[in-house]
Short mmCIF file of C-alpha atoms in Angstrom, two decimals:
data_model
loop_
_atom_site.label_atom_id
_atom_site.label_comp_id
_atom_site.label_asym_id
_atom_site.label_seq_id
_atom_site.Cartn_x
_atom_site.Cartn_y
_atom_site.Cartn_z
CA MET A 1 -91.34 59.89 -12.86
CA ALA A 2 -92.21 59.31 -9.23
CA LEU A 3 -90.37 61.21 -6.53
CA VAL A 4 -88.55 58.90 -4.04
CA LEU A 5 -87.71 60.29 -0.66
CA ASN A 6 -85.03 58.55 1.44
CA LEU A 7 -85.97 59.17 4.94
CA HIS A 8 -83.04 57.08 6.26
CA HIS A 9 -80.34 59.08 4.58
CA GLU A 10 -78.89 60.18 7.89
CA ILE A 11 -78.64 56.58 9.05
CA ASP A 12 -77.13 55.45 5.72
CA LYS A 13 -74.57 58.20 5.84
CA ARG A 14 -73.53 57.21 9.36
CA ARG A 15 -73.24 53.57 8.27
CA ALA A 16 -71.12 54.56 5.25
CA ILE A 17 -68.82 56.65 7.44
CA SER A 18 -68.57 53.78 9.86
CA ARG A 19 -67.68 51.39 7.01
CA ARG A 20 -64.94 53.68 5.72
CA ASP A 21 -63.50 54.33 9.19
CA PRO A 22 -59.68 54.35 8.61
CA LEU A 23 -59.05 53.01 12.11
CA LYS A 24 -61.28 50.06 11.43
CA ILE A 25 -59.67 49.43 8.03
CA ALA A 26 -56.21 49.78 9.56
CA MET A 27 -57.13 47.37 12.35
CA GLY A 28 -58.38 44.85 9.77
CA ALA A 29 -55.22 45.19 7.70
CA LEU A 30 -53.14 44.86 10.86
CA VAL A 31 -54.95 41.67 11.83
CA VAL A 32 -54.33 40.23 8.31
CA ILE A 33 -50.66 41.16 8.49
CA ILE A 34 -50.32 39.70 11.99
CA LEU A 35 -52.01 36.49 10.84
CA GLY A 36 -49.68 36.38 7.81
CA PHE A 37 -46.64 36.90 10.00
CA ALA A 38 -47.81 34.31 12.49
CA GLY A 39 -48.55 31.84 9.69
CA TYR A 40 -45.14 32.41 8.15
CA TYR A 41 -43.51 32.01 11.58
CA PHE A 42 -45.26 28.70 12.21
CA TYR A 43 -44.37 27.55 8.71
CA GLN A 44 -40.70 28.38 9.37
CA LEU A 45 -40.96 26.73 12.79
CA ASN A 46 -42.24 23.57 11.12
CA VAL A 47 -39.43 23.66 8.52
CA ALA A 48 -36.85 24.12 11.28
CA HIS A 49 -38.37 21.28 13.27
CA ASN A 50 -38.34 18.96 10.23
CA LEU A 51 -34.76 19.87 9.40
CA GLU A 52 -33.71 19.24 13.00
CA SER A 53 -35.53 15.89 13.03
CA GLU A 54 -33.82 14.87 9.79
CA ALA A 55 -30.45 15.98 11.13
CA ASN A 56 -31.01 14.03 14.36
CA ALA A 57 -32.08 10.96 12.42
CA LEU A 58 -28.94 11.27 10.27
CA GLU A 59 -26.83 11.70 13.38
CA GLY A 60 -28.36 8.58 14.88
CA GLU A 61 -27.68 6.69 11.67
CA PHE A 62 -24.12 7.99 11.59
CA ASN A 63 -23.50 7.06 15.24
CA ALA A 64 -24.67 3.52 14.57
CA LEU A 65 -22.64 3.30 11.35
CA ASP A 66 -19.59 4.94 12.90
CA LYS A 67 -19.30 2.19 15.53
CA LYS A 68 -19.63 -0.45 12.82
CA ALA A 69 -17.14 1.40 10.61
CA ALA A 70 -14.62 1.62 13.47
CA VAL A 71 -14.90 -2.14 14.01
CA ALA A 72 -14.71 -2.65 10.24
CA LYS A 73 -11.60 -0.44 10.03
CA THR A 74 -9.82 -2.46 12.73
CA ARG A 75 -10.77 -5.68 10.97
CA ALA A 76 -9.73 -4.26 7.59
CA ASP A 77 -6.33 -3.30 9.02
CA GLU A 78 -5.89 -6.85 10.30
CA LEU A 79 -6.96 -8.34 6.98
CA ASN A 80 -4.78 -5.96 5.01
CA ALA A 81 -1.80 -6.86 7.18
CA THR A 82 -2.50 -10.56 6.56
CA ILE A 83 -2.92 -10.03 2.81
CA LYS A 84 0.22 -7.91 2.65
CA ALA A 85 2.18 -10.47 4.66
CA SER A 86 0.89 -13.25 2.42
CA GLU A 87 1.79 -11.35 -0.75
CA SER A 88 5.25 -10.49 0.60
CA LEU A 89 5.90 -14.07 1.69
CA VAL A 90 4.77 -15.52 -1.63
CA LYS A 91 6.80 -12.90 -3.51
CA ARG A 92 9.81 -13.74 -1.35
CA VAL A 93 9.45 -17.48 -1.92
CA GLU A 94 8.77 -17.21 -5.64
CA GLY A 95 11.35 -14.50 -6.22
CA ARG A 96 14.27 -16.42 -4.71
CA PHE A 97 17.45 -16.81 -6.67
CA TYR A 98 18.16 -20.46 -7.43
CA TRP A 99 21.84 -21.25 -7.33
CA ALA A 100 21.38 -24.86 -8.37
CA ALA A 101 20.64 -23.78 -11.94
CA VAL A 102 23.81 -21.63 -12.03
CA LEU A 103 25.98 -24.38 -10.56
CA GLY A 104 24.54 -26.87 -13.06
CA GLU A 105 25.40 -24.62 -16.00
CA LEU A 106 28.90 -23.98 -14.61
CA ALA A 107 29.55 -27.71 -14.23
CA GLN A 108 28.61 -28.27 -17.86
CA ALA A 109 30.45 -25.23 -19.23
CA VAL A 110 33.86 -25.92 -17.66
CA PRO A 111 35.94 -28.23 -19.88
CA PRO A 112 38.45 -30.78 -18.48
CA ASP A 113 41.43 -28.56 -19.42
CA ILE A 114 40.30 -25.83 -17.06
CA GLN A 115 40.36 -25.93 -13.30
CA ILE A 116 38.32 -23.47 -11.28
CA ILE A 117 40.26 -22.56 -8.16
CA ARG A 118 37.80 -20.17 -6.60
CA LEU A 119 34.21 -19.23 -7.29
CA SER A 120 32.35 -16.54 -5.43
CA GLY A 121 28.89 -15.21 -6.02
CA ASP A 122 26.51 -12.74 -4.47
CA VAL A 123 22.86 -11.90 -5.04
CA ASN A 124 21.27 -8.62 -4.04
CA SER A 125 18.04 -8.61 -2.05
CA ASP A 126 16.03 -6.36 -4.38
CA ALA A 127 12.90 -7.40 -6.26
CA VAL A 128 14.99 -7.77 -9.40
CA LYS A 129 17.71 -10.21 -8.43
CA ARG A 130 21.12 -9.35 -9.81
CA CYS A 131 23.82 -11.95 -9.35
CA SER A 132 27.52 -11.33 -9.63
CA LEU A 133 29.87 -14.30 -10.05
CA THR A 134 33.64 -14.31 -10.04
CA LEU A 135 35.51 -17.35 -11.28
CA GLU A 136 39.23 -17.75 -10.79
CA GLY A 137 40.95 -20.60 -12.56
CA ILE A 138 43.78 -22.06 -14.60
CA ALA A 139 43.50 -23.07 -18.25
CA ALA A 140 46.08 -25.49 -19.64
CA GLY A 141 46.70 -26.58 -23.22
CA PRO A 142 48.47 -25.68 -26.44
CA GLU A 143 46.38 -22.50 -26.61
CA PRO A 144 45.36 -21.78 -23.03
CA ARG A 145 44.13 -18.23 -23.76
CA LYS A 146 41.70 -19.60 -26.35
CA LEU A 147 40.47 -22.13 -23.80
CA ALA A 148 39.80 -19.37 -21.29
CA GLU A 149 38.02 -17.32 -23.95
CA ASP A 150 35.91 -20.34 -24.94
CA LEU A 151 34.93 -20.75 -21.29
CA ARG A 152 33.94 -17.08 -21.07
CA LYS A 153 31.78 -17.42 -24.20
CA ALA A 154 30.31 -20.74 -23.06
CA LEU A 155 29.33 -19.22 -19.73
CA SER A 156 27.70 -16.28 -21.47
CA ASP A 157 25.82 -18.48 -23.94
CA ARG A 158 24.65 -21.06 -21.44
CA LEU A 159 23.55 -18.60 -18.78
CA SER A 160 21.85 -16.33 -21.35
CA ALA A 161 19.46 -19.18 -22.12
CA LYS A 162 18.18 -19.12 -18.51
CA PHE A 163 18.87 -15.62 -17.21
CA LYS A 164 18.50 -12.05 -18.41
CA ASN A 165 21.12 -9.36 -19.07
CA VAL A 166 24.01 -11.81 -18.86
CA THR A 167 27.46 -10.31 -19.25
CA SER A 168 30.70 -12.21 -19.02
CA ALA A 169 34.03 -10.39 -19.00
CA PHE A 170 37.65 -11.09 -18.07
CA LYS A 171 38.88 -9.26 -15.03
CA SER A 172 42.34 -10.66 -15.69
CA LEU A 173 44.00 -13.09 -18.08
CA GLU A 174 47.72 -13.65 -17.55
CA ASP A 175 50.28 -16.17 -18.78
CA SER A 176 51.61 -18.33 -16.01
CA ASN A 177 55.14 -19.67 -15.62
CA GLU A 178 53.81 -22.95 -14.35
CA GLN A 179 53.34 -25.86 -16.71
CA VAL A 180 51.09 -28.84 -16.21
CA LYS A 181 51.27 -32.27 -17.80
CA ILE A 182 48.24 -33.43 -19.72
CA ASN A 183 48.49 -36.97 -21.07
CA GLY A 184 52.21 -36.85 -20.25
CA LYS A 185 52.89 -33.72 -22.29
CA PRO A 186 53.80 -30.45 -20.59
CA GLN A 187 51.31 -27.70 -21.45
CA LYS A 188 51.35 -23.92 -21.04
CA THR A 189 48.92 -22.40 -18.57
CA VAL A 190 47.14 -19.08 -18.04
CA ASP A 191 45.57 -17.70 -14.90
CA PHE A 192 42.22 -16.03 -15.47
CA MET A 193 39.49 -14.31 -13.59
CA ILE A 194 36.04 -13.99 -15.18
CA ASN A 195 33.26 -11.83 -13.88
CA VAL A 196 29.71 -12.84 -14.81
CA GLN A 197 26.66 -10.66 -14.17
CA LEU A 198 23.12 -11.92 -14.59
CA GLN A 199 19.60 -10.97 -13.64
CA VAL A 200 16.37 -12.71 -12.66
CA GLY A 201 13.01 -10.97 -12.96
CA GLU A 202 11.87 -7.92 -14.82
CA GLU A 203 12.44 -4.35 -13.77
CA ALA A 204 9.29 -2.29 -13.35
CA PRO A 205 8.77 -0.19 -16.47
CA THR A 206 9.69 3.43 -15.92
CA PRO A 207 6.78 5.80 -16.50
CA PRO A 208 7.08 7.97 -19.60
CA PRO A 209 8.34 11.47 -18.91
CA VAL A 210 5.66 14.11 -18.62
CA THR A 211 6.09 16.55 -21.47
CA ARG A 212 4.39 19.88 -21.56
CA LYS A 213 2.85 20.95 -24.79
CA LYS A 214 4.43 24.06 -26.15
CA LYS A 215 2.04 26.90 -26.54
CA SER A 216 1.74 27.83 -30.18
CA VAL A 217 2.84 31.34 -30.87
CA GLU A 218 0.32 33.06 -32.98
CA MET B 1 -67.07 65.11 5.74
CA ASN B 2 -64.13 66.66 7.51
CA THR B 3 -60.91 64.87 6.29
CA LYS B 4 -58.40 67.00 8.10
CA LEU B 5 -56.43 65.16 10.82
CA GLY B 6 -56.07 66.67 14.21
CA LYS B 7 -52.73 67.00 16.06
CA GLU B 8 -53.61 64.20 18.38
CA GLU B 9 -54.45 61.90 15.47
CA ILE B 10 -51.15 62.65 13.74
CA GLN B 11 -49.28 61.85 16.97
CA LYS B 12 -51.20 58.59 17.25
CA MET B 13 -50.33 57.70 13.64
CA VAL B 14 -46.64 58.46 14.08
CA LEU B 15 -46.60 56.51 17.32
CA GLY B 16 -48.45 53.67 15.58
CA GLY B 17 -45.91 53.70 12.75
CA ILE B 18 -42.99 53.57 15.17
CA MET B 19 -44.66 50.72 17.05
CA ALA B 20 -45.23 48.86 13.77
CA ILE B 21 -41.56 49.24 12.82
CA ILE B 22 -40.48 48.00 16.25
CA VAL B 23 -42.88 45.06 16.04
CA VAL B 24 -41.60 44.11 12.54
CA TYR B 25 -38.00 44.44 13.69
CA VAL B 26 -38.67 42.29 16.76
CA TYR B 27 -40.52 39.76 14.60
CA PHE B 28 -37.63 39.32 12.21
CA THR B 29 -34.85 39.58 14.78
CA VAL B 30 -36.22 37.76 17.78
CA LEU B 31 -38.58 35.26 16.18
CA LEU B 32 -37.49 34.54 12.61
CA GLY B 33 -33.76 35.16 13.09
CA PRO B 34 -33.07 32.29 15.53
CA LEU B 35 -35.36 30.02 13.52
CA GLN B 36 -33.39 30.62 10.35
CA GLY B 37 -30.15 30.19 12.28
CA SER B 38 -31.44 26.87 13.59
CA GLN B 39 -32.44 25.82 10.06
CA GLU B 40 -29.03 26.74 8.69
CA ALA B 41 -27.32 24.83 11.52
CA SER B 42 -29.47 21.77 10.77
CA ARG B 43 -28.66 22.02 7.05
CA GLN B 44 -24.95 22.31 7.79
CA LYS B 45 -25.15 19.39 10.19
CA GLN B 46 -26.84 17.28 7.51
CA ALA B 47 -24.36 18.37 4.88
CA GLY B 48 -21.51 17.38 7.22
CA LEU B 49 -23.08 14.03 8.10
CA HIS B 50 -23.80 12.82 4.54
CA PRO B 51 -20.13 12.39 3.51
CA LYS B 52 -19.32 10.83 6.90
CA ILE B 53 -22.14 8.31 6.47
CA ALA B 54 -20.97 7.61 2.91
CA ASP B 55 -17.40 7.06 4.19
CA ALA B 56 -18.61 4.74 6.96
CA GLN B 57 -20.70 2.74 4.48
CA LYS B 58 -17.73 2.59 2.09
CA GLN B 59 -15.47 1.31 4.89
CA ILE B 60 -18.00 -1.39 5.82
CA LYS B 61 -18.30 -2.45 2.16
CA GLN B 62 -14.51 -2.53 1.73
CA THR B 63 -14.14 -4.69 4.82
CA ALA B 64 -16.84 -7.03 3.54
CA ALA B 65 -14.92 -7.34 0.24
CA LEU B 66 -11.70 -7.99 2.16
CA GLU B 67 -13.43 -10.68 4.26
CA ILE B 68 -14.15 -12.53 1.01
CA ALA B 69 -10.59 -12.16 -0.31
CA ALA B 70 -8.69 -12.70 2.94
CA PRO B 71 -9.18 -16.44 3.70
CA LYS B 72 -6.87 -17.44 0.84
CA SER B 73 -4.13 -15.14 2.18
CA THR B 74 -4.70 -16.36 5.74
CA ILE B 75 -4.24 -19.96 4.61
CA THR B 76 -1.05 -19.06 2.72
CA VAL B 77 0.40 -17.27 5.75
CA LYS B 78 -0.58 -20.20 8.03
CA GLU B 79 0.99 -22.74 5.68
CA LEU B 80 4.23 -20.80 5.37
CA THR B 81 4.34 -19.98 9.09
CA ALA B 82 3.88 -23.68 9.84
CA LEU B 83 7.25 -24.25 8.15
CA ILE B 84 8.96 -22.19 10.87
CA PRO B 85 9.61 -24.20 14.04
CA GLU B 86 8.80 -22.74 17.45
CA GLY B 87 11.57 -21.34 19.64
CA SER B 88 14.71 -19.38 19.11
CA PRO B 89 16.04 -19.76 15.52
CA VAL B 90 19.57 -20.22 16.78
CA ALA B 91 18.32 -23.33 18.59
CA TRP B 92 16.66 -24.98 15.62
CA PHE B 93 18.18 -23.68 12.39
CA PRO B 94 21.80 -24.94 12.75
CA PRO B 95 20.64 -28.49 13.69
CA GLN B 96 18.14 -28.38 10.83
CA VAL B 97 20.95 -27.46 8.38
CA ASN B 98 23.26 -30.13 9.82
CA ASP B 99 20.57 -32.79 9.51
CA PHE B 100 19.81 -31.72 5.98
CA PHE B 101 23.42 -31.91 4.78
CA LYS B 102 23.90 -35.20 6.65
CA ARG B 103 21.01 -36.62 4.64
CA GLU B 104 22.83 -35.40 1.54
CA GLY B 105 26.02 -37.19 2.66
CA ILE B 106 27.88 -34.02 3.65
CA GLU B 107 29.42 -33.98 7.13
CA LYS B 108 30.99 -31.46 9.49
CA VAL B 109 28.81 -28.54 8.49
CA THR B 110 29.06 -25.48 10.75
CA THR B 111 26.27 -22.89 10.93
CA ARG B 112 26.66 -19.52 12.65
CA MET B 113 24.29 -16.60 12.91
CA ASN B 114 25.61 -13.46 11.22
CA ASN B 115 22.96 -10.85 11.90
CA GLU B 116 19.26 -10.26 11.95
CA SER B 117 17.17 -7.49 10.44
CA GLN B 118 13.59 -6.35 10.25
CA ASP B 119 11.74 -6.42 6.96
CA LYS B 120 9.39 -3.47 6.43
CA ASP B 121 6.95 -5.61 4.40
CA LEU B 122 6.87 -8.44 6.92
CA THR B 123 6.18 -6.89 10.29
CA SER B 124 5.51 -10.16 12.11
CA PHE B 125 8.65 -11.78 10.73
CA ARG B 126 12.37 -11.04 10.78
CA LYS B 127 15.23 -12.01 8.54
CA ILE B 128 18.29 -13.79 9.89
CA SER B 129 21.51 -14.13 7.96
CA TRP B 130 23.51 -17.31 8.56
CA ALA B 131 27.02 -18.37 7.59
CA ILE B 132 27.23 -22.04 6.68
CA GLU B 133 30.66 -23.60 6.28
CA ILE B 134 31.27 -26.91 4.57
CA PRO B 135 34.95 -27.81 4.98
CA LYS B 136 35.19 -30.60 2.42
CA VAL B 137 32.79 -31.62 -0.32
CA GLU B 138 32.86 -32.63 -3.97
CA PHE B 139 31.24 -30.24 -6.40
CA GLY B 140 28.64 -32.69 -7.76
CA PRO B 141 27.08 -33.72 -4.43
CA PHE B 142 27.26 -30.11 -3.26
CA ALA B 143 25.34 -28.84 -6.32
CA GLN B 144 22.73 -31.57 -5.74
CA ALA B 145 22.49 -30.58 -2.06
CA VAL B 146 22.00 -26.92 -3.04
CA ALA B 147 19.15 -27.90 -5.39
CA ASP B 148 17.48 -29.97 -2.65
CA PHE B 149 18.02 -27.21 -0.07
CA GLU B 150 16.37 -24.63 -2.33
CA ASN B 151 13.41 -26.94 -2.92
CA GLU B 152 13.00 -27.94 0.72
CA GLN B 153 13.71 -24.68 2.56
CA LEU B 154 11.12 -22.35 1.05
CA LEU B 155 11.80 -19.51 3.48
CA ALA B 156 15.57 -19.61 3.05
CA GLU B 157 17.56 -18.05 0.24
CA ILE B 158 21.24 -18.45 -0.51
CA ALA B 159 22.44 -14.86 -0.79
CA GLY B 160 26.07 -15.67 -1.49
CA LEU B 161 28.50 -18.52 -1.87
CA GLN B 162 32.23 -19.03 -2.01
CA ILE B 163 33.70 -22.20 -3.38
CA GLU B 164 37.42 -22.72 -3.00
CA MET B 165 39.46 -25.62 -4.26
CA SER B 166 41.07 -27.60 -1.48
CA LYS B 167 44.87 -27.31 -1.78
CA GLU B 168 45.50 -30.69 -0.19
CA ASP B 169 42.95 -32.52 -2.28
CA PRO B 170 41.94 -30.72 -5.51
CA GLU B 171 38.86 -32.91 -5.98
CA PHE B 172 37.27 -31.38 -2.93
CA GLN B 173 36.07 -27.87 -2.25
CA HIS B 174 35.81 -25.74 0.83
CA ILE B 175 32.50 -23.89 0.77
CA ASN B 176 31.05 -20.92 2.59
CA LEU B 177 27.37 -20.10 2.13
CA THR B 178 25.46 -17.03 3.23
CA VAL B 179 21.82 -17.95 3.77
CA ASN B 180 19.00 -15.56 4.61
CA ASN B 181 16.10 -17.12 6.46
CA ILE B 182 12.69 -15.70 7.43
CA VAL B 183 11.65 -16.50 11.00
CA LYS B 184 8.83 -15.51 13.31
CA GLN B 185 9.08 -12.31 15.31
#
């Protein structure tokens, strides 16, 4: 085997020491770290810039929309007021209580032997119209009480065909001392007062009561 | 090779370490900290704007839908408002009632204003209550007049009536009506 002599070993050793110089290695590592930090900073700067741009764009969009929405809100309020007024007016017109129908039924229900002296009626102003009628009159005949009772029933039957929740009840029914002549014959009379209640329209259904489920006891 | 560090080198290393810590601290606090704060502020701004934009768009859509539905209501209101004459109701309603009953063959009708009230549903209208007195009328023509009145006067409603037999002439009745009428504000 041939003997090899390295005459540059001093130079090689110096180069090796120079390569492994901790200061140099540390400087290199420091440069890499600084570059990494700087890169990360610029990346974050870019993200922040993009986010700010997006936020500004959104703000611009919102500002434009907000003006339109404010105008739209004013217009919507106007339109809603008109729609509400229209609905209320139509409801008012269509929900009126028609007395003509009641008067027509009364005219047909009262027989010739009965005279109505006074009739008064009132309607409430709620959505469901409730009407209260009071009839005062005189019934004359062989059986005047029966005549008055027939009138009460006739009123109830006739009005029930057109109205809801009709009730007809005597407030008073009293024999009178006065007598009237019908076809030349004197007849007994009774004074009566009948109260009739009736309703137009449906009441809004009441919501079912909320019931809590009982916890089962184990 | 001599690997032992001299005193001066150790001092340099410690000083270098302290400097590195300070640099890292400054990097995160002075440079990255505000950036992240700015990012968070932008995110929060965006998060706050999205629902506002959605609300604004919803409002615009709702108004557009109302614009389609409203003309019918506007026409209804115009038609019903056209039934109300201009001017003070006390100037036109009593003559209107008198003329109406005259056409029905009923004379000497008196109309007085009872009271007026505001309706919460109808802000641009008000309700006036009137007392109408008919001193002498037969029941049949009166019932016919009531039917015609209810058909003709769409904005009026008879809230109450009182019919009393005339003592002098039992064929005739004395009548008091309470009529509620809707008029312009």
